[in-house]
Short mmCIF file of C-alpha atoms in Angstrom, two decimals:
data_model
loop_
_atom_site.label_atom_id
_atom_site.label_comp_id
_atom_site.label_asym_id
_atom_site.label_seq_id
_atom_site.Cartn_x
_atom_site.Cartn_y
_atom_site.Cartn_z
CA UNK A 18 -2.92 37.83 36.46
CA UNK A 19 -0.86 36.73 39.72
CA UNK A 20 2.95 36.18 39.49
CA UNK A 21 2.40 32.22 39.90
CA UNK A 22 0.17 31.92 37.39
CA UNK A 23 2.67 34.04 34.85
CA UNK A 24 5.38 31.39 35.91
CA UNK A 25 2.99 28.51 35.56
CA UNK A 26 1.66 29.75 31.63
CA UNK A 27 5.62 30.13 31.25
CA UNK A 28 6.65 27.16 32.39
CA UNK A 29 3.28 25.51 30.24
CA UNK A 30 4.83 27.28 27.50
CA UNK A 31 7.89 26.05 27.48
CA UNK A 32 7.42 22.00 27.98
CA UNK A 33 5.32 22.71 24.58
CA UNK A 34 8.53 24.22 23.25
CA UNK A 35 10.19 21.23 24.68
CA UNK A 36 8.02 18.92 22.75
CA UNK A 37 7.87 20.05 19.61
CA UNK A 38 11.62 20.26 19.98
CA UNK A 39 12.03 16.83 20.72
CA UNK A 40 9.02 15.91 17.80
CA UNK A 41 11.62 17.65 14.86
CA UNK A 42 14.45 15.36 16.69
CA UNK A 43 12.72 12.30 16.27
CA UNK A 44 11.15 13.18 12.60
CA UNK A 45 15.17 14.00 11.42
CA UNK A 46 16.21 10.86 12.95
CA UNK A 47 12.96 9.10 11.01
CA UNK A 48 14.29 10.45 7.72
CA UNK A 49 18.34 9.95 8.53
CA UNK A 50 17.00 5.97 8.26
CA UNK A 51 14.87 6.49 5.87
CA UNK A 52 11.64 5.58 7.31
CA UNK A 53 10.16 8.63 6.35
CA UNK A 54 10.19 10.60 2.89
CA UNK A 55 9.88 13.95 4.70
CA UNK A 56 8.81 16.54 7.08
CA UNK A 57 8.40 20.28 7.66
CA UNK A 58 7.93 22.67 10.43
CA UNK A 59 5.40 25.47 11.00
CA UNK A 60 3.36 25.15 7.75
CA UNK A 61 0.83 27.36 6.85
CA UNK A 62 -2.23 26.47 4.27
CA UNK A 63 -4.27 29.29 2.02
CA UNK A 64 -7.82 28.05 1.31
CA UNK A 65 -7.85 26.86 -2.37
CA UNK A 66 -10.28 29.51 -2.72
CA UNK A 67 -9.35 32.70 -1.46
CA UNK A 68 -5.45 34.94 -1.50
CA UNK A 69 -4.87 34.49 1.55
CA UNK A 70 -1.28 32.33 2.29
CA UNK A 71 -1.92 31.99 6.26
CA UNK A 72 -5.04 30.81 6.40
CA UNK A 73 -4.45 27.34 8.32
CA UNK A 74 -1.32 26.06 10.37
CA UNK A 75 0.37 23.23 11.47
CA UNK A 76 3.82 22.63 13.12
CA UNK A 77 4.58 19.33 11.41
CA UNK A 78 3.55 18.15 8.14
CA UNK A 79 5.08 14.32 7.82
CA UNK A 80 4.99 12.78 4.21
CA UNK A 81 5.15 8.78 4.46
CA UNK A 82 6.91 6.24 2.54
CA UNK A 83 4.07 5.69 0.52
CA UNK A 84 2.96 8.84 -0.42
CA UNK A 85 0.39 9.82 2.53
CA UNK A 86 0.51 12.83 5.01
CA UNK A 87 0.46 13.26 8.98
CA UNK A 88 -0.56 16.07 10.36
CA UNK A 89 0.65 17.20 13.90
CA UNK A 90 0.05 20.19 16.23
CA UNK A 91 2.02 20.29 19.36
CA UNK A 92 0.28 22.29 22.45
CA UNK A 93 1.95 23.41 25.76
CA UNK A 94 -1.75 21.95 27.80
CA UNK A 95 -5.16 20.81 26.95
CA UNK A 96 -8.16 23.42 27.09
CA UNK A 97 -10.85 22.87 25.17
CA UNK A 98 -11.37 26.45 23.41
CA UNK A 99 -7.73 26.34 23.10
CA UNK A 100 -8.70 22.94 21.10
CA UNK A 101 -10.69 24.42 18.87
CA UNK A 102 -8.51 26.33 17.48
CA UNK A 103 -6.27 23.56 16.83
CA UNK A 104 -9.45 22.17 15.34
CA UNK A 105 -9.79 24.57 12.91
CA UNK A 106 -6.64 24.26 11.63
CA UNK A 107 -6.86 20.40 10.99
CA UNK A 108 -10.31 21.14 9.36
CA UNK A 109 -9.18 23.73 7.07
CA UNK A 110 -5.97 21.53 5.89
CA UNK A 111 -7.81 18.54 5.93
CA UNK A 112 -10.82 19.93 3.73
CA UNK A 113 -8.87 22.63 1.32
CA UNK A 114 -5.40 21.32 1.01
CA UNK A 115 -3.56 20.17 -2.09
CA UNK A 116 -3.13 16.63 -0.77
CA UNK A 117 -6.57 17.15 1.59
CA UNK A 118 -7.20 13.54 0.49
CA UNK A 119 -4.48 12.06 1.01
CA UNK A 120 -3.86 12.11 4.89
CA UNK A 121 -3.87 9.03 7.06
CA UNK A 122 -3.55 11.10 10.53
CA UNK A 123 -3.86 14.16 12.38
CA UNK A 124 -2.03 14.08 15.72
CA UNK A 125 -3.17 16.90 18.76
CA UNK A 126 0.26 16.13 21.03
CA UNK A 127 0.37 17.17 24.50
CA UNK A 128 2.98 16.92 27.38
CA UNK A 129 2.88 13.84 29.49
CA UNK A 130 1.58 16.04 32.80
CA UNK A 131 -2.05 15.64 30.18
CA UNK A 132 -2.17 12.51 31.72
CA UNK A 133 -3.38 13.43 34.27
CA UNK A 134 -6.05 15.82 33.87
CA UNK A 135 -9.42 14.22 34.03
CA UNK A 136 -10.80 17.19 31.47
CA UNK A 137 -8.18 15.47 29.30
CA UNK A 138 -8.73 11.97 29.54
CA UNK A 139 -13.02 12.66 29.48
CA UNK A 140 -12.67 14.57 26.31
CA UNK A 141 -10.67 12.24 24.73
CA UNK A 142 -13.01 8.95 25.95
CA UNK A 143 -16.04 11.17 24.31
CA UNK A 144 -14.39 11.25 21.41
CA UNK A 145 -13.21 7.37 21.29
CA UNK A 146 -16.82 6.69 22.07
CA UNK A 147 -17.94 8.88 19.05
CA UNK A 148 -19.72 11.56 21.18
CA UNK A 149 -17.77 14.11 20.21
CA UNK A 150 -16.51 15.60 16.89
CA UNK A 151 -12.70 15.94 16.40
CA UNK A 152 -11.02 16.84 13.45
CA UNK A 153 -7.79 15.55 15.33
CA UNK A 154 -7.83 11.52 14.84
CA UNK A 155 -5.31 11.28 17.69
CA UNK A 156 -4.91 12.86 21.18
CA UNK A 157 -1.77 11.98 22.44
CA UNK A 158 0.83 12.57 25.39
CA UNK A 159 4.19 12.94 24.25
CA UNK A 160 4.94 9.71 25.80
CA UNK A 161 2.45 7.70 24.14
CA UNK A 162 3.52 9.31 20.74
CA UNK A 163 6.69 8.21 21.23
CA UNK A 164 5.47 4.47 21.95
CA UNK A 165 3.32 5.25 18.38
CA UNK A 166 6.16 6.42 16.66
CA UNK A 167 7.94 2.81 17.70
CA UNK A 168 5.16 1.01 16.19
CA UNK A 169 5.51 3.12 13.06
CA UNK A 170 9.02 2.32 12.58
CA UNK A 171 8.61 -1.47 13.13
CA UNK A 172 6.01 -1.22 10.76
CA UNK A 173 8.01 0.13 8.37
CA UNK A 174 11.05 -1.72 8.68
CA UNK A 175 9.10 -5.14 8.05
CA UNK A 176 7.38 -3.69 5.19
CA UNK A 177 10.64 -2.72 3.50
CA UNK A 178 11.71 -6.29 4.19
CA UNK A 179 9.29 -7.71 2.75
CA UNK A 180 8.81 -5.72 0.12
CA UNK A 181 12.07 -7.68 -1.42
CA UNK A 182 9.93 -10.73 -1.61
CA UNK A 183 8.68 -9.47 -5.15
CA UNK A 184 11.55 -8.91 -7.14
CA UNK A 185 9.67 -9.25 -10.64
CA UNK A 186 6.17 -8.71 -11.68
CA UNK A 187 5.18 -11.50 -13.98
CA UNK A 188 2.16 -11.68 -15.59
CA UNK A 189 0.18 -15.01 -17.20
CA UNK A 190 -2.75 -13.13 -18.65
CA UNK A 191 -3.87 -13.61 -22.12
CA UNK A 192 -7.35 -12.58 -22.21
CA UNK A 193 -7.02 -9.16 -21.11
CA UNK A 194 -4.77 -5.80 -22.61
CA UNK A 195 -4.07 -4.90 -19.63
CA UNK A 196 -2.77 -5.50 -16.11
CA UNK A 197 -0.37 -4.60 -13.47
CA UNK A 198 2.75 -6.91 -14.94
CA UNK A 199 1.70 -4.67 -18.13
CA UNK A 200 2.32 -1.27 -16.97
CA UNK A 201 4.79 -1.55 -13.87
CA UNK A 202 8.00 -2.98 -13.42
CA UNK A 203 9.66 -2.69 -9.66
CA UNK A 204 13.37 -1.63 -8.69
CA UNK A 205 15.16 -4.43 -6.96
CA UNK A 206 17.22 -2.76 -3.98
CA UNK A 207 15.12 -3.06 -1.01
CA UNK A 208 15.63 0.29 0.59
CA UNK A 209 12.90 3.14 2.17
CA UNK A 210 12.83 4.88 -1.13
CA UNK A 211 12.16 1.42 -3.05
CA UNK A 212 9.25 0.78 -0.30
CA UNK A 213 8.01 4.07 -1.68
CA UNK A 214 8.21 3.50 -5.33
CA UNK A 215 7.51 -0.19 -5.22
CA UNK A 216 5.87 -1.83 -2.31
CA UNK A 217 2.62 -0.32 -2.78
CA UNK A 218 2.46 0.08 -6.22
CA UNK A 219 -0.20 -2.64 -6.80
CA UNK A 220 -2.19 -1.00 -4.31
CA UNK A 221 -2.12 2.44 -6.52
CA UNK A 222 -2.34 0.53 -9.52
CA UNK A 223 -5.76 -0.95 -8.26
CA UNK A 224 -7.18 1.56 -7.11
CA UNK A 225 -6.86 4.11 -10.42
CA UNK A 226 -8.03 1.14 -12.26
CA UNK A 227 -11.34 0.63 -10.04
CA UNK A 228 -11.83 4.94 -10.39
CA UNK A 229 -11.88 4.34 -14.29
CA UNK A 230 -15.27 4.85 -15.43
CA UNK A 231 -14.25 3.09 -18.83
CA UNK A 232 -13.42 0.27 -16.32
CA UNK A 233 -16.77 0.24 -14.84
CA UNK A 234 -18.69 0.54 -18.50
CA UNK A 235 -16.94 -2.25 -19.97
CA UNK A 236 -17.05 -4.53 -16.78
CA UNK A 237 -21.18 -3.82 -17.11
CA UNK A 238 -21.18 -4.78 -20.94
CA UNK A 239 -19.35 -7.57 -20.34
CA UNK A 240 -15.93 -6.80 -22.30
CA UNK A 241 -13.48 -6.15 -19.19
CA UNK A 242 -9.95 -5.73 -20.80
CA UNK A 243 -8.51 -4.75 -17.32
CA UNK A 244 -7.91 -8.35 -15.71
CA UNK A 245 -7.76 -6.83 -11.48
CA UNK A 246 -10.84 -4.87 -12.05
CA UNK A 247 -12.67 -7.65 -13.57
CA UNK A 248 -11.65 -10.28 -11.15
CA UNK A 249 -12.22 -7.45 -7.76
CA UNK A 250 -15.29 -6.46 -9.16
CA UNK A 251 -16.52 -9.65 -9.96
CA UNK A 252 -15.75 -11.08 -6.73
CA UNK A 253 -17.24 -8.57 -4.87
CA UNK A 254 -20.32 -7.55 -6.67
CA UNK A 255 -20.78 -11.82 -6.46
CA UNK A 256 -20.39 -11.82 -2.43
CA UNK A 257 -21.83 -8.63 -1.89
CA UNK A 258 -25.22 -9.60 -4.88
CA UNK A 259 -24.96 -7.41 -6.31
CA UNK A 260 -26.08 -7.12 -10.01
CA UNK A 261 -23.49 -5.27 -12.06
CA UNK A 262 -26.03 -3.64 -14.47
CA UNK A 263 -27.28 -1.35 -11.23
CA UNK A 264 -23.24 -0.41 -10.52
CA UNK A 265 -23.57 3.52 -11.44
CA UNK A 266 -20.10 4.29 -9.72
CA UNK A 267 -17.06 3.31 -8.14
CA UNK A 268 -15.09 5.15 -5.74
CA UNK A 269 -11.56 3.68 -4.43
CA UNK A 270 -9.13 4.58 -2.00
CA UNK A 271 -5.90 3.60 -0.43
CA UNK A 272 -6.18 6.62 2.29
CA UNK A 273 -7.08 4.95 5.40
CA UNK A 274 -6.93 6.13 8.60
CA UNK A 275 -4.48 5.26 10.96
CA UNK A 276 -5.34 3.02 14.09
CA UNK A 277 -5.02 4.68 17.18
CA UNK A 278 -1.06 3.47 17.77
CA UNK A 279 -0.45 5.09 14.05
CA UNK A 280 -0.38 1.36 12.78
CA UNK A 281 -1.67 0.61 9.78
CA UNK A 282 -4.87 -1.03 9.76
CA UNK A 283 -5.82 -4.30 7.87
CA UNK A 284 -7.59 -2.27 5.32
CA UNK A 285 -5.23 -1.39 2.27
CA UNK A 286 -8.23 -0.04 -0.18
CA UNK A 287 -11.31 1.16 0.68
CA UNK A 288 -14.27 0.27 -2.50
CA UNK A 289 -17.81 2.17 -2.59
CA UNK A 290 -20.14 0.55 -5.10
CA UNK A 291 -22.84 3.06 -5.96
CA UNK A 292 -26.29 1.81 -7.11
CA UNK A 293 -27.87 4.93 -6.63
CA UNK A 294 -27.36 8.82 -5.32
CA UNK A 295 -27.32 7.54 -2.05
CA UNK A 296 -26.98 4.00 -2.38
CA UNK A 297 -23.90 2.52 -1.89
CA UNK A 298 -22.10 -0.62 -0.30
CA UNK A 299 -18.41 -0.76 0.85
CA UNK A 300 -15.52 -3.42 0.22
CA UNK A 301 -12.38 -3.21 2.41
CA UNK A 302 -9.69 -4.91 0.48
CA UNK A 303 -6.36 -6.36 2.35
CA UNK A 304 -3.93 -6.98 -0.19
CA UNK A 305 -1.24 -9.43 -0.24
CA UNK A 306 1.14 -8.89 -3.45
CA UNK A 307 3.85 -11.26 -2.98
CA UNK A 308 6.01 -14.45 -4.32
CA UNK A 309 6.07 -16.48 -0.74
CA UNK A 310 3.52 -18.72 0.64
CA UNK A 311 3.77 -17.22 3.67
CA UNK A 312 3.59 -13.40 4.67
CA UNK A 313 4.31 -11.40 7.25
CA UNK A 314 0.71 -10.12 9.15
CA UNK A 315 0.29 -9.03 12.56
CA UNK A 316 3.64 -7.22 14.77
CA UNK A 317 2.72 -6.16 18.09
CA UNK A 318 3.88 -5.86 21.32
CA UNK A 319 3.15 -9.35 24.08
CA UNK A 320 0.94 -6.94 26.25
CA UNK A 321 -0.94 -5.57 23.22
CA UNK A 322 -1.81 -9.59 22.39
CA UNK A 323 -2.95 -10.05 26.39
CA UNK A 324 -4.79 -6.84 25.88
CA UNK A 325 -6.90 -7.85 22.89
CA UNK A 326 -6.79 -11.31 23.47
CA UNK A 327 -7.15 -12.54 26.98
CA UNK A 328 -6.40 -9.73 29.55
CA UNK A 329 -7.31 -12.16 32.46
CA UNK A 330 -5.69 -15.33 31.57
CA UNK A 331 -2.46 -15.55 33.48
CA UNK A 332 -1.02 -18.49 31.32
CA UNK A 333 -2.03 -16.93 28.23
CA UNK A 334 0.42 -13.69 29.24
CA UNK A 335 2.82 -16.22 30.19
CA UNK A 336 2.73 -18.00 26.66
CA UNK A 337 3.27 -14.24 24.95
CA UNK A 338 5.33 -12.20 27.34
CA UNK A 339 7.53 -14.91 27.21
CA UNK A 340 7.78 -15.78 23.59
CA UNK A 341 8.23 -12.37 22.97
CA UNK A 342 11.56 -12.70 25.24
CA UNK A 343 12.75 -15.81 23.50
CA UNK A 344 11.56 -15.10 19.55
CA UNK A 345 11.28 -18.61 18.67
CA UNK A 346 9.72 -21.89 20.31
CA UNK A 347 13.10 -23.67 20.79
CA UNK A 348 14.33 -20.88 22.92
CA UNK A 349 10.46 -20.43 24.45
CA UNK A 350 10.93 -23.78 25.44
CA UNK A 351 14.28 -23.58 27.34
CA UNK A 352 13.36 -20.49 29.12
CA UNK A 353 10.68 -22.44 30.71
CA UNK A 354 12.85 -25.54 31.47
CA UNK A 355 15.64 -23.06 32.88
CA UNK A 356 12.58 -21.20 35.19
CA UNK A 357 10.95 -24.63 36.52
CA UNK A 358 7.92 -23.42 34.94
CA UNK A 359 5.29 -26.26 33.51
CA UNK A 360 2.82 -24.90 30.51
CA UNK A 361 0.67 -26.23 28.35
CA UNK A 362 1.32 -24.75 25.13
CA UNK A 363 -1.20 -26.25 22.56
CA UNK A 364 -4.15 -25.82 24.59
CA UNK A 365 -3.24 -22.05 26.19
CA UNK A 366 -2.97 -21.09 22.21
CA UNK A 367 -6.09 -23.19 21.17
CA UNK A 368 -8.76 -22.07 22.51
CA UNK A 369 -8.15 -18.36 21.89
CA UNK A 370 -6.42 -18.93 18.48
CA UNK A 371 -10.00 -17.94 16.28
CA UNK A 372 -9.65 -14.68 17.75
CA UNK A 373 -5.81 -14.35 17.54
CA UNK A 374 -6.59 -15.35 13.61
CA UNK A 375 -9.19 -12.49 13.04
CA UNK A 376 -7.53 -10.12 14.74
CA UNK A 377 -4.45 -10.77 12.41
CA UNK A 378 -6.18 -11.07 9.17
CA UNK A 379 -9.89 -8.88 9.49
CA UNK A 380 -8.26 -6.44 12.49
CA UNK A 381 -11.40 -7.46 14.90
CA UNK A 382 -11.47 -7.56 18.76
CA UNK A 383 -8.79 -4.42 18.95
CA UNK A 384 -11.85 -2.16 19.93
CA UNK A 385 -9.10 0.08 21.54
CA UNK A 386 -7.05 0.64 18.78
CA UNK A 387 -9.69 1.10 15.96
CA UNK A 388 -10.81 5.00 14.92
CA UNK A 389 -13.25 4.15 11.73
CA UNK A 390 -14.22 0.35 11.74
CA UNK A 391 -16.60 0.64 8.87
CA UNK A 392 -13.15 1.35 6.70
CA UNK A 393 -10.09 -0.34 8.73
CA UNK A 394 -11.90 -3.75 9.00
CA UNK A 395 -10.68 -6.22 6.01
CA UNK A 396 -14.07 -7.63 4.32
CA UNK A 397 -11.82 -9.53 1.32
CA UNK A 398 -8.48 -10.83 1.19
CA UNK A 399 -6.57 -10.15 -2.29
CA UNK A 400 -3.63 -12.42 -3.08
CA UNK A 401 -1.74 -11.73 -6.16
CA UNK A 402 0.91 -14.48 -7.34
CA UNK A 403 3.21 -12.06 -8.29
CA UNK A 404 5.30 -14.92 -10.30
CA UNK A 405 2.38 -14.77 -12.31
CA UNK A 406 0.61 -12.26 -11.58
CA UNK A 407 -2.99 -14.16 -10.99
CA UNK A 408 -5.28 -12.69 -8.29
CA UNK A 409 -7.59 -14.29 -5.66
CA UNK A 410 -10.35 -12.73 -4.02
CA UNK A 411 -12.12 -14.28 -1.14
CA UNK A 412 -14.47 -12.97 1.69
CA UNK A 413 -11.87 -12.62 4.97
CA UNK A 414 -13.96 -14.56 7.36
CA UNK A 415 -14.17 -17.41 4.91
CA UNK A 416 -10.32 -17.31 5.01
CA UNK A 417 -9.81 -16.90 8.66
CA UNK A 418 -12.49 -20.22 9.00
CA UNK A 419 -10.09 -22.02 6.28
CA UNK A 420 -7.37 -21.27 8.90
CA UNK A 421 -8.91 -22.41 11.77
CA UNK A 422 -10.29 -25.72 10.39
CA UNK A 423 -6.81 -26.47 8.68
CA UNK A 424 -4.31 -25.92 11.78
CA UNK A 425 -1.67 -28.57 11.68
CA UNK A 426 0.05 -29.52 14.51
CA UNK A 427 3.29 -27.04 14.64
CA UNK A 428 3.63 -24.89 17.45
CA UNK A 429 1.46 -21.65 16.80
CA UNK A 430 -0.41 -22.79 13.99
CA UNK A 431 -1.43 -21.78 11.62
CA UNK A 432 0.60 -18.72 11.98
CA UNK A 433 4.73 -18.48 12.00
CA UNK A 434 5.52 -16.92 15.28
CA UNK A 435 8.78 -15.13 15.04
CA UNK A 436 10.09 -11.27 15.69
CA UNK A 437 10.75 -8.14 13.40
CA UNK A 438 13.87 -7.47 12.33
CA UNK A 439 16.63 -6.45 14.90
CA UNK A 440 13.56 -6.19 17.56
CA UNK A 441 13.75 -9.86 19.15
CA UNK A 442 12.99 -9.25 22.87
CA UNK A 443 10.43 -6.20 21.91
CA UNK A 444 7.68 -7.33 19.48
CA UNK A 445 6.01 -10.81 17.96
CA UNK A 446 5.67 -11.00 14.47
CA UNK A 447 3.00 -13.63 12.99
CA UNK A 448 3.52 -14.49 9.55
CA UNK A 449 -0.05 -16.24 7.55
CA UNK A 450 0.48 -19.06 5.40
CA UNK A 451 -1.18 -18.39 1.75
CA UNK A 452 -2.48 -20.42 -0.89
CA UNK A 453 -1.10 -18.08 -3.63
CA UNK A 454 -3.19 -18.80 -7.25
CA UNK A 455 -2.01 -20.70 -9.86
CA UNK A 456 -2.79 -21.54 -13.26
CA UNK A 457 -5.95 -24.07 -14.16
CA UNK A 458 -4.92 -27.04 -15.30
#
């Protein structure tokens, strides 16, 4: 080996040192605010079946808010034997780990120079295009994990706001023994380790009771005493027709993949409804558990909404890139009277605003960002009246329709258009109005 490449491996060697450095940083600042429950550094994995302690390796092992696990492995330069090995690793963890079914991502980082290396960016476009098999769900610069890691946070942040929406779980139910008012009763402080314990505990809830096989043989004799199972199931097995004497199993998850930005996708539980050995279909559930009538939904960046939504329309990036300055339609509106600048906002916003509604609801038209369709796309909406604690299933595309056909006439409609907390300038939040259920008369 020559003397310049012994300084270039060195050099290679340490900007991965230099990453993962600045990845332990970032995680200890993560946990300081208490975005994140917790992390660890160069962890190693036995097989469940065999002695040996060092079997697999990673060099970060993030556990979320809500109970899930990110994988990452750090490399100094992409090769694609080297890969493999960081393949294996992933595999082994993902497959014989204690909490193998429980992760949500599995990051390969590399240092920004990646960028540029066309065997890079065509190994990474194979696998987008599902040509090639990577245990790694993301392949990411350092750069881009750091824009990731921003989306993460905002993420978080508005879910621990809004988490303090439901400050009791009530429940209305009298012909059932049990339900989630029944068995769960939420903190109040609205903090990262209340988001944790609290704001997805209807999602855990549901999905234990729709893995109950006492659930499932009741439901198909007709004596459902668990009131979520009986109105999910029912509502699905009605859309979906199918009979609920064939149902021979039920398999539910709230493990979904992360989208490619390490957002979450619409998808909060993922429902298999066996008929057979090898017959099954598949529910994707997006859950709204909350007291308002009006939710926050979709929080992106302005070019991530030209991106998806109209990448050539000049007046349409206008509309965003501004609005995303200003953070509210007064203040829209008197940038563009300071700047001279004349736009028609209704009809800029109407004729896309179908697609801006499935996109925020069902998670369609962001072919970019989506790893697994089949399981990120919402099929049903689920919206629980948690001053009651009634439930409402309905197919997502009829809801997204509803939407469309009922605009109204204020600005945006029929979403809120506002920012994320302390991020006014950097992101647009939509917030969805919601018909939450109520009690027959």
């Amino acid at each position: 080996m020559t003397s310049a490449q012994n300084i270039s491996n060195r050099e290679k060697s340490l900007a991965g040192q230099l990453v993962k450095d600045d990845v332990a940083a970032l995680l200890a600042q993560m946990l300081n605010e208490g975005l994140i429950e917790s992390f660890t550094s160069d962890e190693t994995f036995k097989h469940r079946d065999y002695s040996y302690e060092k079997q697999f390796k990673t060099d970060f092992i993030v556990k979320t808010l809500d109970q899930k696990f990110i994988l990452i492995r750090a490399s100094n330069s992409f090769r694609s034997d080297r890969a493999k090995i960081s393949f294996y690793d992933f595999l082994g963890i993902q497959s014989y780990s204690e909490f193998s079914g429980d992760i949500v991502a599995s990051i390969l980082l590399f240092p920004d120079d990646e960028i540029s290396n066309t065997t890079f960016l065509s190994a990474r476009k194979r696998i987008h295009a599902n040509e090639f098999f990577s245990p790694a769900s993301h392949w990411l610069t350092y750069a881009e994990f750091i824009e990731f890691i921003d989306n993460y946070r905002s993420e978080i942040e508005t879910a621990i706001e809004s988490v303090s929406e439901v400050t009791d779980y009530c429940s209305s139910q009298t012909d059932y023994t049990t339900d989630f008012s029944t068995v769960h009763l939420a903190a109040r402080e609205p903090t990262g380790s209340y988001y944790g314990r609290a704001g997805n505990q209807f999602e855990k809830y549901l999905v234990s009771e729709l893995n109950s096989e006492e659930n499932l043989s009741k439901f198909k004799d007709g004596n459902s005493d668990c009131y979520e199972f009986h109105e999910v199931v029912t509502g699905i097995t009605d859309a979906l027709s199918i009979p609920r004497e064939q149902i021979q199993l039920l398999e539910a998850t709230d493990t979904i993949t992360k989208l490619k930005n390490l957002g979450s996708p619409k998808t909060d539980v993922h429902l298999k409804i066996f008929t057979g050995p090898r017959s099954f279909r598949t529910a994707n559930l997006s859950i709204k558990n909350t007291t308002s009538s009006r939710v926050s939904c979709h929080d992106y960046q302005a070019k991530d909404f030209v991106r998806v939504i109209a990448p050539s329309d000049d007046a349409f990036r206008l509309l965003v890139t501004t609005f995303q300055e200003a953070g509210s339609w007064i203040q829209f509106e008197e940038l563009l009277t300071d700047r001279g600048i004349a736009l028609d906002i209704d009809s800029t916003l109407k004729q896309y605003m179908m697609k801006i509604i499935e996109w925020a609801i069902i998670g369609k038209h962001d072919e970019d960002n989506l790893i697994a369709p089949s399981t990120q796309l919402a099929d049903f909406l689920l919206t629980r009246n948690a001053n009651n604690g009634l439930c409402k299933l309905q197919p997502a595309q009829d809801y997204c329709n509803e939407l469309c056909r009922n605009i109204g006439n204020s600005r945006g409609a029929p979403f809120s258009w506002t920012y994320p907390s302390k991020r006014r300038g950097e992101r647009i939040q939509l917030k969805m109005p919601l018909k939450l259920p109520q009690p027959q008369e």
